[in-house]
Amino acid sequence: MRFRFIAPIAAVLTIACTETNTITGRDQFLMIPASQDAALGLEAMNEVKQSVKLVKGKPAERVARIGKRIAALSDRPDMQWEFVVIDEDVLNAWALPGGKVAVYKKMLDMMESDDQLAAVLGHEISHAVLRHGAESLSRAQAQNMAIAGLGLAVGTYTKSGETAQLAATLANVAAQGFVALPHSRSMELEADDIGTRYMARAGYDPRAAVTLWQKMQKMKEGSGGQPQWLSTHPTDQQRIDRLSAKMADYLAEYQRAKKS
Ligand SMILES: [Zn+2]
């Protein structure tokens, strides 16, 4: 009887691994190979598109223009970047593995400038570049496995059926605004840091990242109710302090971009 559990454990050991992220230097627990990000993200995005209405025309073009400009100067310009605007009265934005990014119409309407929109997009682009979606999904899967007593077959993610299943999970999670799959605090702080660097590199004023979070903070304290984005993006003074502390670096990057 004991041997029945050896095969799945071996599969976990070979597939699940800790990888050091070359951009952040942090060790990430990942059960999904990087080679699967693109297929996963694409399938999940297609599922999302079937369940929501997208905004077309000028607002969508603006988001795509700014997003692509930042993504092109990120550490992963090679990803299959796509930026959409979802026609819903929701204050939210998210990124799927492989470079699929969505901003909701209400969030877009709230942005006071291209710089502020670039702060949101830079943040989400960083989540995709740093593989935070794959990491959060891996953590959730590991928890499920622990609960199911390693009942989940792990070594089979390359099978298209498994990819479809994971993509459906991701799409569902995306549709819920990542409420079910929050990123960890360290992932959020990484996305703030790297995202602000990317936006500055693309020629957007990094100081807008601070005003964005100050605005979110005010909304949280106001009577309008908490923006959905904040359910996975807890805002506090530490977040703003961290960005402010590195502002000289971001501004130097911004000045270089302006000169070139
Ligand atoms: Zn985030």
Coordinates of C-alpha atoms and ligand atoms in Angstrom, one line a residue:
M1 CA 0.0 0.0 0.0
R2 CA 2.8 2.4 0.9
F3 CA 4.1 2.3 -2.7
R4 CA 1.0 3.8 -4.1
F5 CA 2.1 7.2 -2.9
I6 CA 5.6 7.1 -4.2
A7 CA 4.9 7.8 -7.8
P8 CA 3.0 11.1 -7.2
I9 CA 5.6 12.2 -4.7
A10 CA 8.3 11.6 -7.2
A11 CA 6.3 13.6 -9.8
V12 CA 6.0 16.5 -7.4
L13 CA 9.8 16.4 -6.7
T14 CA 10.6 16.5 -10.4
I15 CA 8.1 19.0 -11.5
A16 CA 7.7 21.3 -8.5
C17 CA 10.9 23.3 -8.0
T18 CA 12.2 26.4 -6.5
E19 CA 13.7 28.7 -9.0
T20 CA 15.7 31.8 -8.3
N21 CA 14.2 34.7 -10.3
T22 CA 17.0 36.4 -12.1
I23 CA 15.3 39.8 -12.0
T24 CA 14.5 39.9 -8.3
G25 CA 16.9 37.3 -6.8
R26 CA 14.0 35.8 -4.9
D27 CA 13.4 32.0 -4.8
Q28 CA 10.0 31.1 -6.3
F29 CA 8.1 27.9 -5.9
L30 CA 6.9 26.9 -9.3
M31 CA 5.0 23.9 -10.5
I32 CA 4.3 25.2 -14.0
P33 CA 7.1 25.3 -16.5
A34 CA 7.8 28.7 -18.1
S35 CA 7.3 27.1 -21.5
Q36 CA 3.6 26.8 -20.6
D37 CA 2.9 30.4 -19.6
A38 CA 2.0 31.5 -23.1
A39 CA -0.4 28.7 -23.8
L40 CA -2.0 29.0 -20.4
G41 CA -2.4 32.8 -20.6
L42 CA -3.8 32.6 -24.1
E43 CA -6.4 29.9 -23.2
A44 CA -7.4 31.8 -20.1
M45 CA -7.7 35.1 -22.0
N46 CA -9.9 33.4 -24.6
E47 CA -12.2 32.1 -21.8
V48 CA -12.4 35.6 -20.3
K49 CA -13.3 37.1 -23.7
Q50 CA -16.2 34.7 -24.0
S51 CA -17.7 35.9 -20.8
V52 CA -17.1 39.7 -20.9
K53 CA -17.6 42.6 -23.3
L54 CA -14.5 44.4 -24.4
V55 CA -14.2 48.2 -25.0
K56 CA -13.2 49.0 -28.6
G57 CA -11.8 52.1 -30.2
K58 CA -9.8 55.0 -28.7
P59 CA -9.7 53.9 -25.0
A60 CA -8.6 50.4 -25.9
E61 CA -6.0 51.8 -28.3
R62 CA -4.6 54.0 -25.6
V63 CA -4.2 51.2 -23.2
A64 CA -2.6 49.0 -25.8
R65 CA -0.2 51.8 -27.0
I66 CA 1.0 52.5 -23.5
G67 CA 1.1 48.9 -22.4
K68 CA 3.1 47.8 -25.5
R69 CA 5.5 50.6 -25.1
I70 CA 6.3 49.6 -21.5
A71 CA 6.3 45.8 -22.3
A72 CA 8.8 46.4 -25.1
L73 CA 11.3 47.9 -22.6
S74 CA 10.6 45.2 -19.9
D75 CA 12.8 42.2 -19.3
R76 CA 10.4 40.1 -21.4
P77 CA 9.7 42.0 -24.7
D78 CA 9.4 38.6 -26.3
M79 CA 6.1 37.6 -24.5
Q80 CA 2.9 37.6 -26.5
W81 CA 1.7 40.9 -25.0
E82 CA -2.0 41.8 -25.3
F83 CA -3.9 44.6 -23.6
V84 CA -7.7 44.7 -23.3
V85 CA -10.2 47.0 -21.7
I86 CA -13.2 45.2 -20.1
D87 CA -16.5 47.1 -20.3
E88 CA -17.5 46.7 -16.7
D89 CA -18.0 49.2 -13.9
V90 CA -15.3 47.7 -11.8
L91 CA -12.1 49.2 -10.4
N92 CA -9.7 46.5 -11.3
A93 CA -6.8 45.3 -13.4
W94 CA -5.0 42.0 -13.7
A95 CA -2.3 40.1 -15.7
L96 CA -2.3 36.5 -16.8
P97 CA 0.8 34.4 -17.4
G98 CA 2.4 35.0 -20.7
G99 CA 1.6 38.7 -21.0
K100 CA -2.2 39.0 -21.1
V101 CA -3.3 42.2 -19.3
A102 CA -6.8 43.6 -18.7
V103 CA -7.9 46.9 -17.3
Y104 CA -11.6 47.5 -16.4
K105 CA -13.4 50.6 -17.8
K106 CA -14.0 52.2 -14.5
M107 CA -10.3 51.9 -13.6
L108 CA -9.4 53.4 -16.9
D109 CA -11.8 56.3 -16.5
M110 CA -10.3 57.1 -13.1
M111 CA -6.8 57.5 -14.4
E112 CA -5.9 61.2 -14.5
S113 CA -3.0 60.9 -16.9
D114 CA -1.1 58.6 -19.2
D115 CA 1.5 58.5 -16.4
Q116 CA -1.0 57.1 -13.9
L117 CA -2.3 54.6 -16.3
A118 CA 1.3 53.6 -17.1
A119 CA 1.8 53.0 -13.3
V120 CA -1.1 50.5 -13.3
L121 CA 0.1 48.8 -16.5
G122 CA 3.7 48.7 -15.4
H123 CA 2.6 47.0 -12.2
E124 CA 0.6 44.4 -14.1
I125 CA 3.3 43.9 -16.7
S126 CA 5.7 43.1 -13.9
H127 CA 3.4 40.5 -12.5
A128 CA 3.5 38.7 -15.9
V129 CA 7.3 39.2 -16.3
L130 CA 8.0 37.9 -12.8
R131 CA 5.7 34.9 -13.3
H132 CA 3.6 35.8 -10.2
G133 CA 0.5 34.2 -11.7
A134 CA 2.2 30.9 -12.2
E135 CA 3.7 31.2 -8.7
S136 CA 0.3 31.9 -7.1
L137 CA -1.3 29.1 -9.0
S138 CA 1.5 26.7 -8.0
R139 CA 1.0 27.6 -4.3
A140 CA -2.8 27.1 -4.6
Q141 CA -2.2 23.8 -6.4
A142 CA 0.2 22.7 -3.7
Q143 CA -2.3 23.5 -1.1
N144 CA -5.0 21.5 -2.9
M145 CA -2.6 18.6 -3.2
A146 CA -1.9 18.7 0.5
I147 CA -5.6 18.7 1.2
A148 CA -6.3 15.9 -1.3
G149 CA -3.4 13.9 0.1
L150 CA -1.3 14.2 -3.1
G151 CA -4.3 13.0 -5.1
L152 CA -3.7 15.4 -7.9
A153 CA -1.6 14.1 -10.8
V154 CA 1.2 16.6 -11.1
G155 CA 3.6 15.3 -13.7
T156 CA 1.1 15.8 -16.6
Y157 CA 0.9 19.5 -17.2
T158 CA 2.2 19.1 -20.7
K159 CA -0.9 17.3 -21.7
S160 CA -3.3 19.7 -23.4
G161 CA -6.2 18.5 -21.2
E162 CA -4.4 19.6 -18.1
T163 CA -3.4 22.9 -19.7
A164 CA -7.1 23.5 -20.6
Q165 CA -8.1 22.8 -17.0
L166 CA -5.5 25.1 -15.6
A167 CA -6.4 27.8 -18.1
A168 CA -10.1 27.5 -17.1
T169 CA -9.1 27.9 -13.4
L170 CA -7.0 31.0 -14.3
A171 CA -9.9 32.5 -16.4
N172 CA -12.2 31.9 -13.5
V173 CA -9.8 33.5 -11.1
A174 CA -9.2 36.4 -13.6
A175 CA -13.0 36.9 -13.9
Q176 CA -13.2 37.2 -10.1
G177 CA -10.4 39.8 -10.2
F178 CA -7.9 37.5 -8.6
V179 CA -9.9 37.6 -5.4
A180 CA -9.5 33.8 -5.2
L181 CA -5.8 33.9 -6.0
P182 CA -4.2 36.9 -4.3
H183 CA -0.5 37.5 -4.8
S184 CA 1.6 37.6 -1.7
R185 CA 2.8 40.8 -0.2
S186 CA 6.4 40.2 -1.5
M187 CA 5.0 39.8 -5.0
E188 CA 3.1 43.1 -4.7
L189 CA 6.1 45.0 -3.5
E190 CA 8.2 43.5 -6.4
A191 CA 5.6 44.5 -9.0
D192 CA 5.6 48.0 -7.6
D193 CA 9.4 48.3 -7.8
I194 CA 10.0 46.6 -11.1
G195 CA 6.8 48.1 -12.6
T196 CA 7.8 51.7 -11.7
R197 CA 11.3 51.0 -13.2
Y198 CA 9.7 49.8 -16.4
M199 CA 7.3 52.8 -16.8
A200 CA 10.1 55.2 -16.1
R201 CA 12.3 53.5 -18.7
A202 CA 9.4 54.0 -21.2
G203 CA 9.3 57.7 -20.5
Y204 CA 6.4 57.9 -18.0
D205 CA 6.8 60.0 -14.9
P206 CA 7.4 57.5 -12.0
R207 CA 6.0 59.9 -9.5
A208 CA 2.5 59.0 -10.8
A209 CA 3.0 55.6 -9.1
V210 CA 3.0 57.3 -5.7
T211 CA -0.1 59.5 -6.6
L212 CA -1.9 56.4 -7.8
W213 CA -1.4 54.6 -4.5
Q214 CA -2.3 57.7 -2.5
K215 CA -5.5 58.0 -4.6
M216 CA -6.3 54.3 -3.8
Q217 CA -5.6 54.9 -0.1
K218 CA -8.1 57.8 -0.1
M219 CA -10.7 55.7 -1.9
K220 CA -10.3 53.0 0.7
E221 CA -10.9 55.5 3.5
G222 CA -13.7 57.2 1.7
S223 CA -17.4 56.2 1.6
G224 CA -17.4 54.9 -2.0
G225 CA -16.4 51.4 -0.9
Q226 CA -13.1 49.6 -1.5
P227 CA -12.0 49.3 -5.1
Q228 CA -11.8 45.7 -6.1
W229 CA -8.2 46.1 -7.2
L230 CA -7.4 46.7 -3.5
S231 CA -8.7 43.3 -2.4
T232 CA -5.6 41.8 -4.0
H233 CA -3.5 45.0 -3.7
P234 CA -3.6 46.0 -0.1
T235 CA -2.5 49.6 0.1
D236 CA -0.8 51.1 3.0
Q237 CA 1.8 53.7 4.0
Q238 CA 4.6 51.1 3.6
R239 CA 3.8 50.6 0.0
I240 CA 4.0 54.4 -0.6
D241 CA 7.1 54.7 1.5
R242 CA 8.9 52.0 -0.4
L243 CA 8.2 53.7 -3.7
S244 CA 9.2 57.1 -2.3
A245 CA 12.5 55.7 -1.0
K246 CA 13.6 54.5 -4.4
M247 CA 12.2 57.5 -6.3
A248 CA 15.7 58.9 -7.1
D249 CA 16.5 55.7 -8.9
Y250 CA 13.2 55.8 -10.9
L251 CA 13.6 59.4 -11.7
A252 CA 17.2 58.8 -13.0
E253 CA 15.7 56.1 -15.3
Y254 CA 13.0 58.6 -16.4
Q255 CA 15.5 61.3 -17.2
R256 CA 17.6 58.9 -19.3
A257 CA 14.5 57.9 -21.2
K258 CA 13.6 61.6 -21.9
K259 CA 17.1 62.3 -23.2
S260 CA 17.2 59.4 -25.6
Ligands
ZN1 ZN -0.4 43.5 -8.1

